[in-house]
């Protein structure tokens, strides 16, 4: 339970109104009609200001004014709708249920051994015996009692026993539905069972009660399976942590660890909280958070996330966030919140079912009442070569009206979209992709063009040495030694890249440097062993008298000087520097006033997966892939050619990226923008879907993007599009299959082709299982490994 002291509204004293929010677990609230019933009951409680009901998780978030109502009243309202509350805490902090307080999803249920299941199996046994006496042991089916002069045989008593065992829970739920004015499956089925029993149709009443109870159990099982994916996500976070306190290791609940404390993580343990490594080194499997396919090496100073698995080494981690604020906790919270955002398909289904159910109920009543009044004698009709006889007896048309009443329930139709959304979103979260709403899942699958930022998206966002080109008698080691010796005093990112390359090459015996000077916009210089050395742009060395025109000769139409003759022009191969520059690399020359030692090329390296990701997007059906960057034309062209985008736009300011996205929308349709979530925020907001790269541990990216790729892996983009596109197909299949089957059954009822049993087994139970099973297919979609790891 959380307190919101800043809520709008005043108290009698003129201050701000205090509001409390409680999260309650309601396991049996597992379908939209259940949630609707609970919502109507909550609306009648004065003081409740907001209620978010999530049948896919079996939870209810209720915000209320404690001066006008209490949590006890909230719980009573939910129970008045016919559902048990198993978690929550009241405003004074007293726990209702120690085991479930604070949980974020209904606990696993023992579907097949629950009290409801036992009553169902008892009812099924009674029906089986009743049918045995009714149709096989007719001689033993004797009268055992009578009610109002109506004889009751053994079979009748058994059927009534089945109604009592399996039907009473249905009728009870129907009572609560009627009480809350909710025209749902429970009310329809309860009405049908009572009506059939009341006029002596014991076989139909018992069959309906048992089959519907079995259907309910199967739907509960299917929903529990859907909830399993969320439970798996929540189970990633350890419950306990080993903390160093006063020099000793103490095992405590993870939520009791404070920021700044040190936790110990041994090989094979899960990291309990977000933090920074302060001692030890290890490979850490952080795929539960970022979806990375290989463990990541962690040493002192590196970030680690709660839920990641320590593979081999010993680590001591300084905690940087509490259990409730960890990256994993935020992911779980956002995944749960995502289900509350209805997609366009869900909104359509809600509107349609609002008309569908009342219409079919009226049709059922008319079917039961009108034909017996207007058909005096049997009427034979020939339809497509098939003969049908319509009689006017009440029993026949009552059964057909009863069957239509069963078909009137849009249960499978209503759950077709939510189960698909929860399956898709939780599957994505387990693969390092956080989708913050079903509407974004749906929208991503419909995009026609994808706009990609360059730096940090297609490239790594970090400068690195790509080429070391010594000339003359200079070796790579000598070149790196002189360059690193000069750059040690510089704080430029290029200097960091050169020093990193020198370290990789085990070059560490740097010469002594004196007289260091930064030449703004050109490079640096300093004295080594009494001689002045320079490191900088080719233009700096041209000022020193070197003629580099031949080595910088353009081969794509550029113009160079014709008098390329000098003792220094043979230092590099012809076109060598131009070739590096055409690849978008920054060239740093190293030498003295009289001698060139060589060149070092530096670039923001293209991610290994970028080229294949672009190719895969095209294969999946994305019409246009465009790179947007603020970088210069040459670099943009080189990167674009390397990764294979359809077009690129360079030297763009943030507002220019917005214009580019709007142009793509006008030309192609719906656009997804992929960037870092901060610098590209305007463009991300303008696109139909904004996708942030590398959002793990980044609060801003998690909050601002519609979808977040938790790791720096652009290779997840095709997976995201594939998942979303497939999810849209599954949603459409579920919706139209549900409608189609209901329509066929409804057409078959008046002509006697559909029985009550068939309506329950196919129209309700079968379709509910079908749409759930179809939705579960989304969990089998996995990211492609676009590079050889």
PDB file of C-alpha atoms in Angstrom, residues 550-776:
ATOM      1  CA  UNK A 550      48.220  12.395 -53.565  1.00  0.00           C
ATOM      2  CA  UNK A 551      47.443  10.378 -50.459  1.00  0.00           C
ATOM      3  CA  UNK A 552      44.237  12.357 -49.936  1.00  0.00           C
ATOM      4  CA  UNK A 553      43.196  12.139 -53.608  1.00  0.00           C
ATOM      5  CA  UNK A 554      39.465  11.652 -53.933  1.00  0.00           C
ATOM      6  CA  UNK A 555      38.231   8.901 -56.224  1.00  0.00           C
ATOM      7  CA  UNK A 556      34.560   9.883 -56.197  1.00  0.00           C
ATOM      8  CA  UNK A 557      34.746  13.255 -57.922  1.00  0.00           C
ATOM      9  CA  UNK A 558      36.734  15.309 -55.432  1.00  0.00           C
ATOM     10  CA  UNK A 559      39.257  17.854 -56.796  1.00  0.00           C
ATOM     11  CA  UNK A 560      42.891  17.871 -55.669  1.00  0.00           C
ATOM     12  CA  UNK A 561      45.942  19.909 -56.616  1.00  0.00           C
ATOM     13  CA  UNK A 562      47.843  18.656 -59.667  1.00  0.00           C
ATOM     14  CA  UNK A 563      51.346  19.529 -58.448  1.00  0.00           C
ATOM     15  CA  UNK A 564      51.606  16.597 -56.075  1.00  0.00           C
ATOM     16  CA  UNK A 565      55.382  16.309 -56.017  1.00  0.00           C
ATOM     17  CA  UNK A 566      57.437  16.305 -52.838  1.00  0.00           C
ATOM     18  CA  UNK A 567      59.902  14.148 -51.017  1.00  0.00           C
ATOM     19  CA  UNK A 568      57.141  13.455 -48.516  1.00  0.00           C
ATOM     20  CA  UNK A 569      54.341  12.441 -50.880  1.00  0.00           C
ATOM     21  CA  UNK A 570      55.443   8.836 -50.955  1.00  0.00           C
ATOM     22  CA  UNK A 571      55.082   8.337 -47.223  1.00  0.00           C
ATOM     23  CA  UNK A 572      51.615   6.813 -47.645  1.00  0.00           C
ATOM     24  CA  UNK A 573      50.209   4.706 -50.439  1.00  0.00           C
ATOM     25  CA  UNK A 574      48.237   6.606 -53.035  1.00  0.00           C
ATOM     26  CA  UNK A 575      44.672   7.357 -51.885  1.00  0.00           C
ATOM     27  CA  UNK A 576      45.433   5.860 -48.439  1.00  0.00           C
ATOM     28  CA  UNK A 577      44.175   8.768 -46.339  1.00  0.00           C
ATOM     29  CA  UNK A 578      41.256   9.471 -48.651  1.00  0.00           C
ATOM     30  CA  UNK A 579      40.186   5.853 -48.345  1.00  0.00           C
ATOM     31  CA  UNK A 580      40.125   6.092 -44.556  1.00  0.00           C
ATOM     32  CA  UNK A 581      38.241   9.382 -44.632  1.00  0.00           C
ATOM     33  CA  UNK A 582      35.652   8.008 -47.074  1.00  0.00           C
ATOM     34  CA  UNK A 583      34.937   5.290 -44.511  1.00  0.00           C
ATOM     35  CA  UNK A 584      33.932   8.004 -42.059  1.00  0.00           C
ATOM     36  CA  UNK A 585      37.054   7.699 -39.953  1.00  0.00           C
ATOM     37  CA  UNK A 586      38.973  10.510 -38.289  1.00  0.00           C
ATOM     38  CA  UNK A 587      42.640  10.411 -39.340  1.00  0.00           C
ATOM     39  CA  UNK A 588      45.350  11.455 -36.859  1.00  0.00           C
ATOM     40  CA  UNK A 589      48.857  11.832 -38.242  1.00  0.00           C
ATOM     41  CA  UNK A 590      51.917  11.493 -35.993  1.00  0.00           C
ATOM     42  CA  UNK A 591      55.350  12.867 -36.769  1.00  0.00           C
ATOM     43  CA  UNK A 592      57.882  15.665 -36.489  1.00  0.00           C
ATOM     44  CA  UNK A 593      58.406  18.737 -38.630  1.00  0.00           C
ATOM     45  CA  UNK A 594      60.554  16.656 -40.982  1.00  0.00           C
ATOM     46  CA  UNK A 595      59.264  13.106 -40.781  1.00  0.00           C
ATOM     47  CA  UNK A 596      55.917  11.336 -40.777  1.00  0.00           C
ATOM     48  CA  UNK A 597      55.711   8.288 -38.510  1.00  0.00           C
ATOM     49  CA  UNK A 598      52.298   7.187 -39.681  1.00  0.00           C
ATOM     50  CA  UNK A 599      48.554   7.583 -39.311  1.00  0.00           C
ATOM     51  CA  UNK A 600      46.000   6.350 -36.793  1.00  0.00           C
ATOM     52  CA  UNK A 601      42.357   6.101 -37.917  1.00  0.00           C
ATOM     53  CA  UNK A 602      39.658   6.499 -35.291  1.00  0.00           C
ATOM     54  CA  UNK A 603      35.929   5.992 -35.634  1.00  0.00           C
ATOM     55  CA  UNK A 604      32.762   5.341 -33.746  1.00  0.00           C
ATOM     56  CA  UNK A 605      32.589   1.671 -34.650  1.00  0.00           C
ATOM     57  CA  UNK A 606      29.510   0.234 -36.296  1.00  0.00           C
ATOM     58  CA  UNK A 607      27.841  -2.364 -34.128  1.00  0.00           C
ATOM     59  CA  UNK A 608      28.436  -5.866 -35.487  1.00  0.00           C
ATOM     60  CA  UNK A 609      24.681  -6.533 -35.619  1.00  0.00           C
ATOM     61  CA  UNK A 610      23.687  -3.298 -37.395  1.00  0.00           C
ATOM     62  CA  UNK A 611      24.020  -4.459 -41.004  1.00  0.00           C
ATOM     63  CA  UNK A 612      22.177  -7.731 -40.422  1.00  0.00           C
ATOM     64  CA  UNK A 613      19.497  -5.953 -38.369  1.00  0.00           C
ATOM     65  CA  UNK A 614      18.741  -3.623 -41.290  1.00  0.00           C
ATOM     66  CA  UNK A 615      18.661  -6.570 -43.703  1.00  0.00           C
ATOM     67  CA  UNK A 616      16.354  -8.495 -41.388  1.00  0.00           C
ATOM     68  CA  UNK A 617      13.948  -5.561 -41.065  1.00  0.00           C
ATOM     69  CA  UNK A 618      13.657  -5.496 -44.850  1.00  0.00           C
ATOM     70  CA  UNK A 619      13.078  -9.261 -44.933  1.00  0.00           C
ATOM     71  CA  UNK A 620      10.287  -8.924 -42.357  1.00  0.00           C
ATOM     72  CA  UNK A 621       8.485  -6.353 -44.508  1.00  0.00           C
ATOM     73  CA  UNK A 622       9.598  -2.906 -43.312  1.00  0.00           C
ATOM     74  CA  UNK A 623       9.353  -0.703 -46.393  1.00  0.00           C
ATOM     75  CA  UNK A 624      11.968   1.920 -45.554  1.00  0.00           C
ATOM     76  CA  UNK A 625      14.905   2.079 -43.122  1.00  0.00           C
ATOM     77  CA  UNK A 626      16.431   5.546 -42.735  1.00  0.00           C
ATOM     78  CA  UNK A 627      19.421   6.771 -40.726  1.00  0.00           C
ATOM     79  CA  UNK A 628      19.146  10.192 -39.075  1.00  0.00           C
ATOM     80  CA  UNK A 629      22.291  11.803 -37.663  1.00  0.00           C
ATOM     81  CA  UNK A 630      23.762  15.100 -36.629  1.00  0.00           C
ATOM     82  CA  UNK A 631      27.148  13.948 -37.936  1.00  0.00           C
ATOM     83  CA  UNK A 632      28.799  15.320 -41.082  1.00  0.00           C
ATOM     84  CA  UNK A 633      27.929  14.202 -44.603  1.00  0.00           C
ATOM     85  CA  UNK A 634      31.051  12.118 -45.164  1.00  0.00           C
ATOM     86  CA  UNK A 635      30.751  10.101 -41.993  1.00  0.00           C
ATOM     87  CA  UNK A 636      27.012   9.656 -42.466  1.00  0.00           C
ATOM     88  CA  UNK A 637      27.488   8.423 -46.038  1.00  0.00           C
ATOM     89  CA  UNK A 638      30.185   5.950 -44.982  1.00  0.00           C
ATOM     90  CA  UNK A 639      28.091   4.484 -42.143  1.00  0.00           C
ATOM     91  CA  UNK A 640      24.974   4.344 -44.319  1.00  0.00           C
ATOM     92  CA  UNK A 641      26.810   2.387 -46.999  1.00  0.00           C
ATOM     93  CA  UNK A 642      28.274   0.045 -44.415  1.00  0.00           C
ATOM     94  CA  UNK A 643      24.986  -0.881 -42.727  1.00  0.00           C
ATOM     95  CA  UNK A 644      22.800  -0.808 -45.838  1.00  0.00           C
ATOM     96  CA  UNK A 645      20.058   1.666 -44.930  1.00  0.00           C
ATOM     97  CA  UNK A 646      17.793   2.878 -47.736  1.00  0.00           C
ATOM     98  CA  UNK A 647      18.721   6.507 -47.189  1.00  0.00           C
ATOM     99  CA  UNK A 648      20.447   8.781 -44.715  1.00  0.00           C
ATOM    100  CA  UNK A 649      20.050  12.361 -43.598  1.00  0.00           C
ATOM    101  CA  UNK A 650      23.072  14.105 -42.101  1.00  0.00           C
ATOM    102  CA  UNK A 651      23.894  17.235 -40.087  1.00  0.00           C
ATOM    103  CA  UNK A 652      20.466  17.248 -38.406  1.00  0.00           C
ATOM    104  CA  UNK A 653      19.600  19.227 -35.293  1.00  0.00           C
ATOM    105  CA  UNK A 654      16.962  17.718 -32.932  1.00  0.00           C
ATOM    106  CA  UNK A 655      14.233  19.766 -34.608  1.00  0.00           C
ATOM    107  CA  UNK A 656      15.450  18.581 -38.015  1.00  0.00           C
ATOM    108  CA  UNK A 657      15.000  14.981 -36.909  1.00  0.00           C
ATOM    109  CA  UNK A 658      11.396  15.806 -36.011  1.00  0.00           C
ATOM    110  CA  UNK A 659      10.882  17.204 -39.521  1.00  0.00           C
ATOM    111  CA  UNK A 660      12.461  14.085 -41.017  1.00  0.00           C
ATOM    112  CA  UNK A 661      10.120  11.808 -39.050  1.00  0.00           C
ATOM    113  CA  UNK A 662       7.109  13.864 -40.150  1.00  0.00           C
ATOM    114  CA  UNK A 663       8.220  13.610 -43.789  1.00  0.00           C
ATOM    115  CA  UNK A 664       8.531   9.840 -43.476  1.00  0.00           C
ATOM    116  CA  UNK A 665       5.059   9.681 -41.944  1.00  0.00           C
ATOM    117  CA  UNK A 666       3.627  11.665 -44.833  1.00  0.00           C
ATOM    118  CA  UNK A 667       5.348   9.472 -47.447  1.00  0.00           C
ATOM    119  CA  UNK A 668       5.207   5.976 -45.941  1.00  0.00           C
ATOM    120  CA  UNK A 669       2.720   5.917 -43.068  1.00  0.00           C
ATOM    121  CA  UNK A 670       3.481   4.827 -39.523  1.00  0.00           C
ATOM    122  CA  UNK A 671       7.063   5.346 -38.325  1.00  0.00           C
ATOM    123  CA  UNK A 672       9.147   3.929 -35.477  1.00  0.00           C
ATOM    124  CA  UNK A 673      12.041   6.077 -34.269  1.00  0.00           C
ATOM    125  CA  UNK A 674      14.998   4.383 -32.562  1.00  0.00           C
ATOM    126  CA  UNK A 675      17.411   6.509 -30.519  1.00  0.00           C
ATOM    127  CA  UNK A 676      19.025   6.954 -27.130  1.00  0.00           C
ATOM    128  CA  UNK A 677      15.827   8.069 -25.395  1.00  0.00           C
ATOM    129  CA  UNK A 678      17.240  11.431 -24.292  1.00  0.00           C
ATOM    130  CA  UNK A 679      18.900  13.414 -27.104  1.00  0.00           C
ATOM    131  CA  UNK A 680      16.377  12.101 -29.608  1.00  0.00           C
ATOM    132  CA  UNK A 681      13.378  12.715 -27.350  1.00  0.00           C
ATOM    133  CA  UNK A 682      11.533  15.112 -29.733  1.00  0.00           C
ATOM    134  CA  UNK A 683      11.782  12.664 -32.638  1.00  0.00           C
ATOM    135  CA  UNK A 684      10.871   9.726 -30.393  1.00  0.00           C
ATOM    136  CA  UNK A 685       7.752  11.573 -29.283  1.00  0.00           C
ATOM    137  CA  UNK A 686       6.786  12.493 -32.847  1.00  0.00           C
ATOM    138  CA  UNK A 687       6.957   8.932 -34.210  1.00  0.00           C
ATOM    139  CA  UNK A 688       4.094   6.479 -33.688  1.00  0.00           C
ATOM    140  CA  UNK A 689       6.494   4.351 -31.633  1.00  0.00           C
ATOM    141  CA  UNK A 690       9.608   5.617 -29.832  1.00  0.00           C
ATOM    142  CA  UNK A 691      12.246   2.967 -29.106  1.00  0.00           C
ATOM    143  CA  UNK A 692      15.110   3.740 -26.699  1.00  0.00           C
ATOM    144  CA  UNK A 693      18.440   1.920 -26.910  1.00  0.00           C
ATOM    145  CA  UNK A 694      20.358   0.679 -23.867  1.00  0.00           C
ATOM    146  CA  UNK A 695      17.777   1.647 -21.257  1.00  0.00           C
ATOM    147  CA  UNK A 696      18.981  -0.703 -18.494  1.00  0.00           C
ATOM    148  CA  UNK A 697      19.683   1.399 -15.430  1.00  0.00           C
ATOM    149  CA  UNK A 698      18.646   4.601 -17.215  1.00  0.00           C
ATOM    150  CA  UNK A 699      15.609   6.132 -15.537  1.00  0.00           C
ATOM    151  CA  UNK A 700      15.036   8.756 -18.223  1.00  0.00           C
ATOM    152  CA  UNK A 701      14.988   6.257 -21.079  1.00  0.00           C
ATOM    153  CA  UNK A 702      12.715   3.912 -19.165  1.00  0.00           C
ATOM    154  CA  UNK A 703      10.260   6.714 -18.486  1.00  0.00           C
ATOM    155  CA  UNK A 704      10.251   8.516 -21.842  1.00  0.00           C
ATOM    156  CA  UNK A 705      10.315   5.747 -24.442  1.00  0.00           C
ATOM    157  CA  UNK A 706       7.305   3.740 -25.583  1.00  0.00           C
ATOM    158  CA  UNK A 707       9.554   0.703 -25.967  1.00  0.00           C
ATOM    159  CA  UNK A 708      13.010   0.220 -24.442  1.00  0.00           C
ATOM    160  CA  UNK A 709      15.755  -2.138 -25.613  1.00  0.00           C
ATOM    161  CA  UNK A 710      17.338  -2.846 -22.247  1.00  0.00           C
ATOM    162  CA  UNK A 711      20.747  -3.720 -23.720  1.00  0.00           C
ATOM    163  CA  UNK A 712      22.773  -1.900 -26.361  1.00  0.00           C
ATOM    164  CA  UNK A 713      21.722  -4.414 -28.988  1.00  0.00           C
ATOM    165  CA  UNK A 714      20.188  -3.073 -32.172  1.00  0.00           C
ATOM    166  CA  UNK A 715      19.816  -6.728 -33.187  1.00  0.00           C
ATOM    167  CA  UNK A 716      16.717  -6.860 -30.958  1.00  0.00           C
ATOM    168  CA  UNK A 717      14.903  -4.482 -33.304  1.00  0.00           C
ATOM    169  CA  UNK A 718      13.954  -7.148 -35.884  1.00  0.00           C
ATOM    170  CA  UNK A 719      12.801  -9.394 -33.026  1.00  0.00           C
ATOM    171  CA  UNK A 720      10.616  -6.569 -31.704  1.00  0.00           C
ATOM    172  CA  UNK A 721       9.042  -5.967 -35.110  1.00  0.00           C
ATOM    173  CA  UNK A 722       8.560  -9.705 -35.707  1.00  0.00           C
ATOM    174  CA  UNK A 723       6.952 -10.197 -32.290  1.00  0.00           C
ATOM    175  CA  UNK A 724       4.646  -7.195 -32.718  1.00  0.00           C
ATOM    176  CA  UNK A 725       3.700  -8.109 -36.284  1.00  0.00           C
ATOM    177  CA  UNK A 726       2.971 -11.704 -35.245  1.00  0.00           C
ATOM    178  CA  UNK A 727       1.009 -10.500 -32.210  1.00  0.00           C
ATOM    179  CA  UNK A 728      -1.217  -8.411 -34.461  1.00  0.00           C
ATOM    180  CA  UNK A 729      -1.844 -11.479 -36.616  1.00  0.00           C
ATOM    181  CA  UNK A 730      -2.653 -13.604 -33.556  1.00  0.00           C
ATOM    182  CA  UNK A 731      -5.049 -10.946 -32.233  1.00  0.00           C
ATOM    183  CA  UNK A 732      -6.863 -10.778 -35.576  1.00  0.00           C
ATOM    184  CA  UNK A 733      -7.015 -14.589 -35.785  1.00  0.00           C
ATOM    185  CA  UNK A 734      -8.462 -14.800 -32.283  1.00  0.00           C
ATOM    186  CA  UNK A 735     -11.054 -12.103 -32.843  1.00  0.00           C
ATOM    187  CA  UNK A 736     -12.350 -13.346 -36.178  1.00  0.00           C
ATOM    188  CA  UNK A 737     -12.199 -17.031 -35.227  1.00  0.00           C
ATOM    189  CA  UNK A 738     -14.252 -16.275 -32.100  1.00  0.00           C
ATOM    190  CA  UNK A 739     -16.806 -14.283 -34.059  1.00  0.00           C
ATOM    191  CA  UNK A 740     -16.924 -16.811 -36.890  1.00  0.00           C
ATOM    192  CA  UNK A 741     -17.528 -19.803 -34.642  1.00  0.00           C
ATOM    193  CA  UNK A 742     -20.198 -17.947 -32.654  1.00  0.00           C
ATOM    194  CA  UNK A 743     -21.915 -16.895 -35.882  1.00  0.00           C
ATOM    195  CA  UNK A 744     -21.916 -20.436 -37.284  1.00  0.00           C
ATOM    196  CA  UNK A 745     -23.274 -21.838 -34.047  1.00  0.00           C
ATOM    197  CA  UNK A 746     -25.958 -19.147 -33.883  1.00  0.00           C
ATOM    198  CA  UNK A 747     -27.082 -19.930 -37.428  1.00  0.00           C
ATOM    199  CA  UNK A 748     -27.192 -23.655 -36.652  1.00  0.00           C
ATOM    200  CA  UNK A 749     -29.343 -23.328 -33.522  1.00  0.00           C
ATOM    201  CA  UNK A 750     -32.756 -22.478 -35.094  1.00  0.00           C
ATOM    202  CA  UNK A 751     -32.472 -25.365 -37.556  1.00  0.00           C
ATOM    203  CA  UNK A 752     -31.570 -27.831 -34.826  1.00  0.00           C
ATOM    204  CA  UNK A 753     -27.933 -28.508 -35.744  1.00  0.00           C
ATOM    205  CA  UNK A 754     -26.412 -27.204 -32.498  1.00  0.00           C
ATOM    206  CA  UNK A 755     -27.102 -28.702 -29.080  1.00  0.00           C
ATOM    207  CA  UNK A 756     -26.481 -27.160 -25.658  1.00  0.00           C
ATOM    208  CA  UNK A 757     -23.474 -29.445 -25.182  1.00  0.00           C
ATOM    209  CA  UNK A 758     -21.974 -28.443 -28.533  1.00  0.00           C
ATOM    210  CA  UNK A 759     -22.494 -24.748 -27.751  1.00  0.00           C
ATOM    211  CA  UNK A 760     -20.628 -25.111 -24.449  1.00  0.00           C
ATOM    212  CA  UNK A 761     -17.872 -27.408 -25.666  1.00  0.00           C
ATOM    213  CA  UNK A 762     -17.128 -25.557 -28.918  1.00  0.00           C
ATOM    214  CA  UNK A 763     -18.464 -22.039 -28.503  1.00  0.00           C
ATOM    215  CA  UNK A 764     -17.325 -21.408 -24.942  1.00  0.00           C
ATOM    216  CA  UNK A 765     -14.765 -23.928 -23.701  1.00  0.00           C
ATOM    217  CA  UNK A 766     -13.201 -24.759 -27.066  1.00  0.00           C
ATOM    218  CA  UNK A 767     -12.788 -21.202 -28.299  1.00  0.00           C
ATOM    219  CA  UNK A 768     -11.484 -19.916 -24.959  1.00  0.00           C
ATOM    220  CA  UNK A 769      -8.813 -22.593 -24.944  1.00  0.00           C
ATOM    221  CA  UNK A 770      -8.137 -21.999 -28.627  1.00  0.00           C
ATOM    222  CA  UNK A 771      -7.509 -18.265 -28.358  1.00  0.00           C
ATOM    223  CA  UNK A 772      -5.373 -18.740 -25.229  1.00  0.00           C
ATOM    224  CA  UNK A 773      -3.281 -21.452 -26.847  1.00  0.00           C
ATOM    225  CA  UNK A 774      -2.874 -19.345 -29.973  1.00  0.00           C
ATOM    226  CA  UNK A 775      -1.715 -16.394 -27.863  1.00  0.00           C
ATOM    227  CA  UNK A 776       0.862 -18.562 -26.088  1.00  0.00           C
TER     228      UNK A 776
END
